[in-house]
mmCIF file of C-alpha atoms in Angstrom:
data_model
loop_
_atom_site.group_PDB
_atom_site.id
_atom_site.type_symbol
_atom_site.label_atom_id
_atom_site.label_comp_id
_atom_site.label_asym_id
_atom_site.label_seq_id
_atom_site.Cartn_x
_atom_site.Cartn_y
_atom_site.Cartn_z
ATOM 1 C CA UNK C 1 -0.310 0.361 0.133
ATOM 2 C CA UNK C 2 1.458 3.060 -1.299
ATOM 3 C CA UNK C 3 1.015 6.444 0.904
ATOM 4 C CA UNK C 4 2.123 9.945 1.639
ATOM 5 C CA UNK C 5 2.334 12.218 4.330
ATOM 6 C CA UNK C 6 2.434 16.308 4.853
ATOM 7 C CA UNK C 7 2.825 18.462 8.348
ATOM 8 C CA UNK C 8 3.618 17.457 11.526
ATOM 9 C CA UNK C 9 0.211 17.343 14.198
ATOM 10 C CA UNK C 10 -2.672 15.492 15.491
ATOM 11 C CA UNK C 11 -3.295 12.416 13.077
ATOM 12 C CA UNK C 12 -5.711 12.726 10.338
ATOM 13 C CA UNK C 13 -6.548 10.211 7.333
ATOM 14 C CA UNK C 14 -7.447 11.509 4.523
ATOM 15 C CA UNK C 15 -9.249 9.043 1.902
ATOM 16 C CA UNK C 16 -9.544 9.506 -1.617
ATOM 17 C CA UNK C 17 -12.506 9.847 -3.686
ATOM 18 C CA UNK C 18 -13.543 7.833 -6.796
ATOM 19 C CA UNK C 19 -10.769 7.882 -8.961
ATOM 20 C CA UNK C 20 -7.207 10.200 -9.023
ATOM 21 C CA UNK C 21 -6.358 8.487 -5.803
ATOM 22 C CA UNK C 22 -4.115 10.804 -3.406
ATOM 23 C CA UNK C 23 -2.498 12.866 -5.445
ATOM 24 C CA UNK C 24 -5.747 14.827 -6.597
ATOM 25 C CA UNK C 25 -5.795 15.594 -2.141
ATOM 26 C CA UNK C 26 -2.537 17.472 -2.895
ATOM 27 C CA UNK C 27 -3.873 20.877 -2.230
ATOM 28 C CA UNK C 28 -6.049 20.182 0.398
ATOM 29 C CA UNK C 29 -3.414 18.337 2.295
ATOM 30 C CA UNK C 30 -0.804 21.197 2.088
ATOM 31 C CA UNK C 31 -3.209 23.336 3.663
ATOM 32 C CA UNK C 32 -4.363 20.864 6.162
ATOM 33 C CA UNK C 33 -0.516 20.509 6.821
ATOM 34 C CA UNK C 34 -0.103 23.477 8.650
ATOM 35 C CA UNK C 35 -2.053 22.385 11.325
ATOM 36 C CA UNK C 36 -1.928 18.358 11.509
ATOM 37 C CA UNK C 37 -0.102 15.394 10.138
ATOM 38 C CA UNK C 38 -1.946 14.734 7.226
ATOM 39 C CA UNK C 39 -1.622 11.308 6.242
ATOM 40 C CA UNK C 40 -3.684 9.532 2.918
ATOM 41 C CA UNK C 41 -3.405 5.904 1.001
ATOM 42 C CA UNK C 42 -3.872 4.939 -2.729
ATOM 43 C CA UNK C 43 -7.165 2.575 -2.480
ATOM 44 C CA UNK C 44 -7.078 -1.347 -3.249
ATOM 45 C CA UNK C 45 -7.294 -1.363 -7.324
ATOM 46 C CA UNK C 46 -5.032 1.728 -7.594
ATOM 47 C CA UNK C 47 -1.620 0.594 -8.426
ATOM 48 C CA UNK C 48 -2.590 -2.549 -9.213
ATOM 49 C CA UNK C 49 -6.243 -3.006 -12.040
ATOM 50 C CA UNK C 50 -4.804 -6.584 -11.126
ATOM 51 C CA UNK C 51 -6.107 -6.646 -7.722
ATOM 52 C CA UNK C 52 -9.461 -6.818 -9.888
ATOM 53 C CA UNK C 53 -9.032 -10.263 -10.673
ATOM 54 C CA UNK C 54 -10.254 -11.402 -6.737
ATOM 55 C CA UNK C 55 -13.996 -9.766 -6.036
ATOM 56 C CA UNK C 56 -13.289 -7.266 -3.512
ATOM 57 C CA UNK C 57 -16.194 -5.184 -2.078
ATOM 58 C CA UNK C 58 -16.730 -1.839 0.273
ATOM 59 C CA UNK C 59 -16.091 -3.707 3.747
ATOM 60 C CA UNK C 60 -12.844 -5.519 1.635
ATOM 61 C CA UNK C 61 -11.533 -1.456 1.911
ATOM 62 C CA UNK C 62 -13.265 -1.113 5.410
ATOM 63 C CA UNK C 63 -10.997 -3.272 6.432
ATOM 64 C CA UNK C 64 -8.004 -1.985 5.264
ATOM 65 C CA UNK C 65 -8.719 1.357 6.518
ATOM 66 C CA UNK C 66 -8.690 -0.460 9.588
ATOM 67 C CA UNK C 67 -5.637 -2.215 9.023
ATOM 68 C CA UNK C 68 -3.831 0.537 7.597
ATOM 69 C CA UNK C 69 -4.547 1.998 10.890
ATOM 70 C CA UNK C 70 -3.674 -0.193 13.100
ATOM 71 C CA UNK C 71 0.014 -0.477 10.805
ATOM 72 C CA UNK C 72 0.492 3.565 11.179
ATOM 73 C CA UNK C 73 -0.092 2.923 14.959
ATOM 74 C CA UNK C 74 -3.225 5.662 15.148
ATOM 75 C CA UNK C 75 -5.457 4.403 17.749
ATOM 76 C CA UNK C 76 -8.254 7.113 17.486
ATOM 77 C CA UNK C 77 -7.358 9.866 14.289
ATOM 78 C CA UNK C 78 -9.605 12.065 12.687
ATOM 79 C CA UNK C 79 -10.728 10.796 8.909
ATOM 80 C CA UNK C 80 -11.735 12.899 6.107
ATOM 81 C CA UNK C 81 -13.373 11.093 3.525
ATOM 82 C CA UNK C 82 -14.385 13.308 0.778
ATOM 83 C CA UNK C 83 -16.335 12.302 -2.718
ATOM 84 C CA UNK C 84 -16.054 7.539 -2.353
ATOM 85 C CA UNK C 85 -14.083 8.026 0.054
ATOM 86 C CA UNK C 86 -16.636 9.480 2.599
ATOM 87 C CA UNK C 87 -18.037 6.487 1.777
ATOM 88 C CA UNK C 88 -15.626 4.185 2.862
ATOM 89 C CA UNK C 89 -15.558 6.814 6.008
ATOM 90 C CA UNK C 90 -19.140 6.286 6.956
ATOM 91 C CA UNK C 91 -18.659 2.904 6.795
ATOM 92 C CA UNK C 92 -15.511 2.885 8.766
ATOM 93 C CA UNK C 93 -17.272 4.731 11.357
ATOM 94 C CA UNK C 94 -20.242 2.034 10.866
ATOM 95 C CA UNK C 95 -19.055 -0.556 11.747
ATOM 96 C CA UNK C 96 -15.997 0.870 14.366
ATOM 97 C CA UNK C 97 -17.138 3.724 16.170
ATOM 98 C CA UNK C 98 -14.721 3.125 18.724
ATOM 99 C CA UNK C 99 -11.821 3.998 16.146
ATOM 100 C CA UNK C 100 -12.117 7.361 15.595
ATOM 101 C CA UNK C 101 -11.439 11.392 16.973
ATOM 102 C CA UNK C 102 -13.653 12.378 14.617
ATOM 103 C CA UNK C 103 -15.244 12.158 11.003
ATOM 104 C CA UNK C 104 -15.378 14.446 8.101
ATOM 105 C CA UNK C 105 -16.792 13.846 4.792
ATOM 106 C CA UNK C 106 -17.576 16.413 2.025
ATOM 107 C CA UNK C 107 -19.284 15.300 -1.316
ATOM 108 C CA UNK C 108 -20.950 11.889 0.946
ATOM 109 C CA UNK C 109 -24.669 11.610 1.266
ATOM 110 C CA UNK C 110 -26.500 8.794 3.461
ATOM 111 C CA UNK C 111 -27.493 6.432 -0.032
ATOM 112 C CA UNK C 112 -26.650 6.428 -3.636
ATOM 113 C CA UNK C 113 -29.101 8.614 -5.585
ATOM 114 C CA UNK C 114 -30.321 7.195 -8.735
ATOM 115 C CA UNK C 115 -30.771 9.513 -11.678
ATOM 116 C CA UNK C 116 -30.445 9.147 -15.340
ATOM 117 C CA UNK C 117 -26.377 10.643 -15.667
ATOM 118 C CA UNK C 118 -25.311 8.314 -12.930
ATOM 119 C CA UNK C 119 -26.866 5.574 -14.650
ATOM 120 C CA UNK C 120 -25.421 6.485 -17.931
ATOM 121 C CA UNK C 121 -22.068 7.119 -16.607
ATOM 122 C CA UNK C 122 -21.833 3.533 -14.682
ATOM 123 C CA UNK C 123 -22.692 2.326 -18.216
ATOM 124 C CA UNK C 124 -20.288 3.892 -19.733
ATOM 125 C CA UNK C 125 -17.171 3.210 -17.533
ATOM 126 C CA UNK C 126 -18.477 -0.673 -17.640
ATOM 127 C CA UNK C 127 -18.724 -1.336 -21.079
ATOM 128 C CA UNK C 128 -16.868 1.282 -22.949
ATOM 129 C CA UNK C 129 -13.372 1.989 -23.476
ATOM 130 C CA UNK C 130 -12.792 5.563 -22.914
ATOM 131 C CA UNK C 131 -9.528 7.913 -24.883
ATOM 132 C CA UNK C 132 -7.723 9.948 -21.544
ATOM 133 C CA UNK C 133 -9.478 13.040 -23.281
ATOM 134 C CA UNK C 134 -12.948 12.102 -24.163
ATOM 135 C CA UNK C 135 -14.763 15.595 -24.850
ATOM 136 C CA UNK C 136 -18.274 13.357 -24.116
ATOM 137 C CA UNK C 137 -17.218 12.359 -20.694
ATOM 138 C CA UNK C 138 -15.734 15.631 -19.673
ATOM 139 C CA UNK C 139 -19.022 17.122 -19.424
ATOM 140 C CA UNK C 140 -19.523 14.999 -16.508
ATOM 141 C CA UNK C 141 -16.156 17.285 -15.060
ATOM 142 C CA UNK C 142 -17.879 20.171 -15.688
ATOM 143 C CA UNK C 143 -21.608 18.815 -13.730
ATOM 144 C CA UNK C 144 -18.797 17.687 -10.889
ATOM 145 C CA UNK C 145 -18.112 21.647 -11.181
ATOM 146 C CA UNK C 146 -20.825 22.159 -9.945
ATOM 147 C CA UNK C 147 -20.645 24.619 -12.847
ATOM 148 C CA UNK C 148 -19.001 25.355 -16.573
ATOM 149 C CA UNK C 149 -15.442 25.480 -15.921
ATOM 150 C CA UNK C 150 -12.977 27.137 -18.695
ATOM 151 C CA UNK C 151 -9.647 24.877 -20.183
ATOM 152 C CA UNK C 152 -6.763 25.804 -17.923
ATOM 153 C CA UNK C 153 -4.637 24.306 -15.767
ATOM 154 C CA UNK C 154 -7.469 23.405 -12.869
ATOM 155 C CA UNK C 155 -9.676 20.938 -15.816
ATOM 156 C CA UNK C 156 -6.530 19.889 -16.961
ATOM 157 C CA UNK C 157 -4.972 18.502 -13.627
ATOM 158 C CA UNK C 158 -8.212 17.185 -12.739
ATOM 159 C CA UNK C 159 -8.657 14.718 -15.425
ATOM 160 C CA UNK C 160 -5.718 13.856 -16.260
ATOM 161 C CA UNK C 161 -5.270 12.771 -12.769
ATOM 162 C CA UNK C 162 -8.286 11.439 -12.752
ATOM 163 C CA UNK C 163 -7.595 9.705 -15.699
ATOM 164 C CA UNK C 164 -4.613 7.996 -13.966
ATOM 165 C CA UNK C 165 -6.664 5.098 -12.671
ATOM 166 C CA UNK C 166 -7.722 2.278 -14.464
ATOM 167 C CA UNK C 167 -11.176 2.424 -16.213
ATOM 168 C CA UNK C 168 -11.833 -0.588 -15.196
ATOM 169 C CA UNK C 169 -11.238 0.359 -11.215
ATOM 170 C CA UNK C 170 -13.185 3.437 -11.302
ATOM 171 C CA UNK C 171 -16.587 0.940 -13.130
ATOM 172 C CA UNK C 172 -15.856 -1.538 -9.814
ATOM 173 C CA UNK C 173 -15.640 1.175 -7.383
ATOM 174 C CA UNK C 174 -18.663 2.837 -9.247
ATOM 175 C CA UNK C 175 -20.889 -0.316 -8.424
ATOM 176 C CA UNK C 176 -20.233 -0.274 -4.720
ATOM 177 C CA UNK C 177 -21.911 3.279 -4.761
ATOM 178 C CA UNK C 178 -24.976 2.025 -6.108
ATOM 179 C CA UNK C 179 -25.491 -0.737 -3.336
ATOM 180 C CA UNK C 180 -23.932 1.761 -0.857
ATOM 181 C CA UNK C 181 -26.793 2.607 1.580
ATOM 182 C CA UNK C 182 -25.857 3.736 5.542
ATOM 183 C CA UNK C 183 -28.647 5.125 6.545
ATOM 184 C CA UNK C 184 -30.175 2.468 9.153
ATOM 185 C CA UNK C 185 -26.478 2.006 10.562
ATOM 186 C CA UNK C 186 -25.752 5.773 10.766
ATOM 187 C CA UNK C 187 -26.912 5.451 14.681
ATOM 188 C CA UNK C 188 -24.174 3.851 15.825
ATOM 189 C CA UNK C 189 -21.615 6.354 14.658
ATOM 190 C CA UNK C 190 -20.303 7.750 17.627
ATOM 191 C CA UNK C 191 -17.596 10.247 16.594
ATOM 192 C CA UNK C 192 -17.986 14.154 16.321
ATOM 193 C CA UNK C 193 -18.783 14.180 12.318
ATOM 194 C CA UNK C 194 -18.488 17.414 9.805
ATOM 195 C CA UNK C 195 -20.789 17.133 6.394
ATOM 196 C CA UNK C 196 -19.707 18.927 3.298
ATOM 197 C CA UNK C 197 -21.944 19.646 0.429
ATOM 198 C CA UNK C 198 -21.426 21.906 -1.982
ATOM 199 C CA UNK C 199 -24.405 24.623 -2.816
ATOM 200 C CA UNK C 200 -23.635 23.387 -6.772
ATOM 201 C CA UNK C 201 -22.890 19.083 -5.508
ATOM 202 C CA UNK C 202 -25.585 17.346 -7.721
ATOM 203 C CA UNK C 203 -24.594 13.998 -6.476
ATOM 204 C CA UNK C 204 -25.999 14.531 -3.037
ATOM 205 C CA UNK C 205 -29.822 15.516 -2.584
ATOM 206 C CA UNK C 206 -31.678 17.433 0.176
ATOM 207 C CA UNK C 207 -33.584 13.749 0.919
ATOM 208 C CA UNK C 208 -30.099 12.171 1.435
ATOM 209 C CA UNK C 209 -28.713 14.684 3.844
ATOM 210 C CA UNK C 210 -31.274 14.947 5.995
ATOM 211 C CA UNK C 211 -30.927 11.331 6.601
ATOM 212 C CA UNK C 212 -27.491 11.688 7.774
ATOM 213 C CA UNK C 213 -28.728 15.237 9.818
ATOM 214 C CA UNK C 214 -31.474 12.689 11.330
ATOM 215 C CA UNK C 215 -29.171 9.634 12.085
ATOM 216 C CA UNK C 216 -26.005 10.925 12.954
ATOM 217 C CA UNK C 217 -26.011 11.179 16.735
ATOM 218 C CA UNK C 218 -22.922 14.335 16.715
ATOM 219 C CA UNK C 219 -23.327 15.973 13.750
ATOM 220 C CA UNK C 220 -23.198 19.407 12.128
ATOM 221 C CA UNK C 221 -23.953 19.765 7.941
ATOM 222 C CA UNK C 222 -21.925 22.809 6.449
ATOM 223 C CA UNK C 223 -23.210 24.385 2.688
ATOM 224 C CA UNK C 224 -19.868 25.371 0.786
ATOM 225 C CA UNK C 225 -21.092 28.606 -1.159
ATOM 226 C CA UNK C 226 -20.195 27.990 -5.028
ATOM 227 C CA UNK C 227 -19.397 24.752 -4.648
ATOM 228 C CA UNK C 228 -19.591 21.478 -6.371
ATOM 229 C CA UNK C 229 -18.945 18.134 -5.706
ATOM 230 C CA UNK C 230 -14.829 18.759 -6.715
ATOM 231 C CA UNK C 231 -15.432 21.316 -3.885
ATOM 232 C CA UNK C 232 -11.902 19.848 -2.157
ATOM 233 C CA UNK C 233 -10.255 20.379 -4.947
ATOM 234 C CA UNK C 234 -11.563 23.926 -6.860
ATOM 235 C CA UNK C 235 -12.035 25.113 -3.959
ATOM 236 C CA UNK C 236 -9.518 23.576 -1.419
ATOM 237 C CA UNK C 237 -8.830 26.596 1.035
ATOM 238 C CA UNK C 238 -12.640 26.618 1.757
ATOM 239 C CA UNK C 239 -12.882 22.715 2.467
ATOM 240 C CA UNK C 240 -9.878 23.104 4.912
ATOM 241 C CA UNK C 241 -10.709 26.942 7.115
ATOM 242 C CA UNK C 242 -14.059 24.662 7.824
ATOM 243 C CA UNK C 243 -12.118 21.909 8.596
ATOM 244 C CA UNK C 244 -9.533 23.189 10.795
ATOM 245 C CA UNK C 245 -12.495 25.054 13.074
ATOM 246 C CA UNK C 246 -14.412 22.562 13.602
ATOM 247 C CA UNK C 247 -11.620 20.135 14.514
ATOM 248 C CA UNK C 248 -10.590 23.525 17.040
ATOM 249 C CA UNK C 249 -14.164 23.205 17.980
ATOM 250 C CA UNK C 250 -13.556 19.778 19.277
ATOM 251 C CA UNK C 251 -10.738 20.029 20.583
ATOM 252 C CA UNK C 252 -11.898 23.012 23.149
ATOM 253 C CA UNK C 253 -14.692 20.880 24.492
ATOM 254 C CA UNK C 254 -12.954 18.285 24.917
ATOM 255 C CA UNK C 255 -10.761 19.667 27.269
#
């Protein structure tokens, strides 16, 4: 398992999203590194597509995270998951309620929301080989940004990095999300939880957010203004600011 660290201080484990690996988290990690020891790792299959020969599911990835924390000797760290990483964070917190100090997620709901665009994306990823710069599929990135993004360094960085993840691996993770529903498990989460969602994030519905708000015993929900699903990369300063504020408040409450 490859991993990377930034900064010093209380441990904060970053869980990557559906594609792009921990490299896509670099801008956010560097901002958080001013206050925390930020640690991120590559999810199973990211660097070895042959891992798909032995099928694995969401709970296997949760077990991977638990083993990684044991290997790093992290008893009760803070976990921050973005997008698919937020799904893993919710599952981990429900399965291991005493293993976390705090839970932070961005761009994740309580369950998968079925919609036309999501289904089209899933079919495309599963059945059709695509070039690394496909104009049609790159339109999905505009939806993830939350608005039309001009082609430039940021757009190129995101699309190039996401396509570093093998299409078969993205498809496999996408189908895990399709089966995801943590609604009945949320009450098991004991760690104070911060839920961040962009006000232009079409992947997280109000209904799903309401389930998180009602289901997690100790939760705060924050709407990120002018942000889409990829807020952690388009507005890393806003995300980092909310994370720091929340964790400093929790630290003060525990004194």
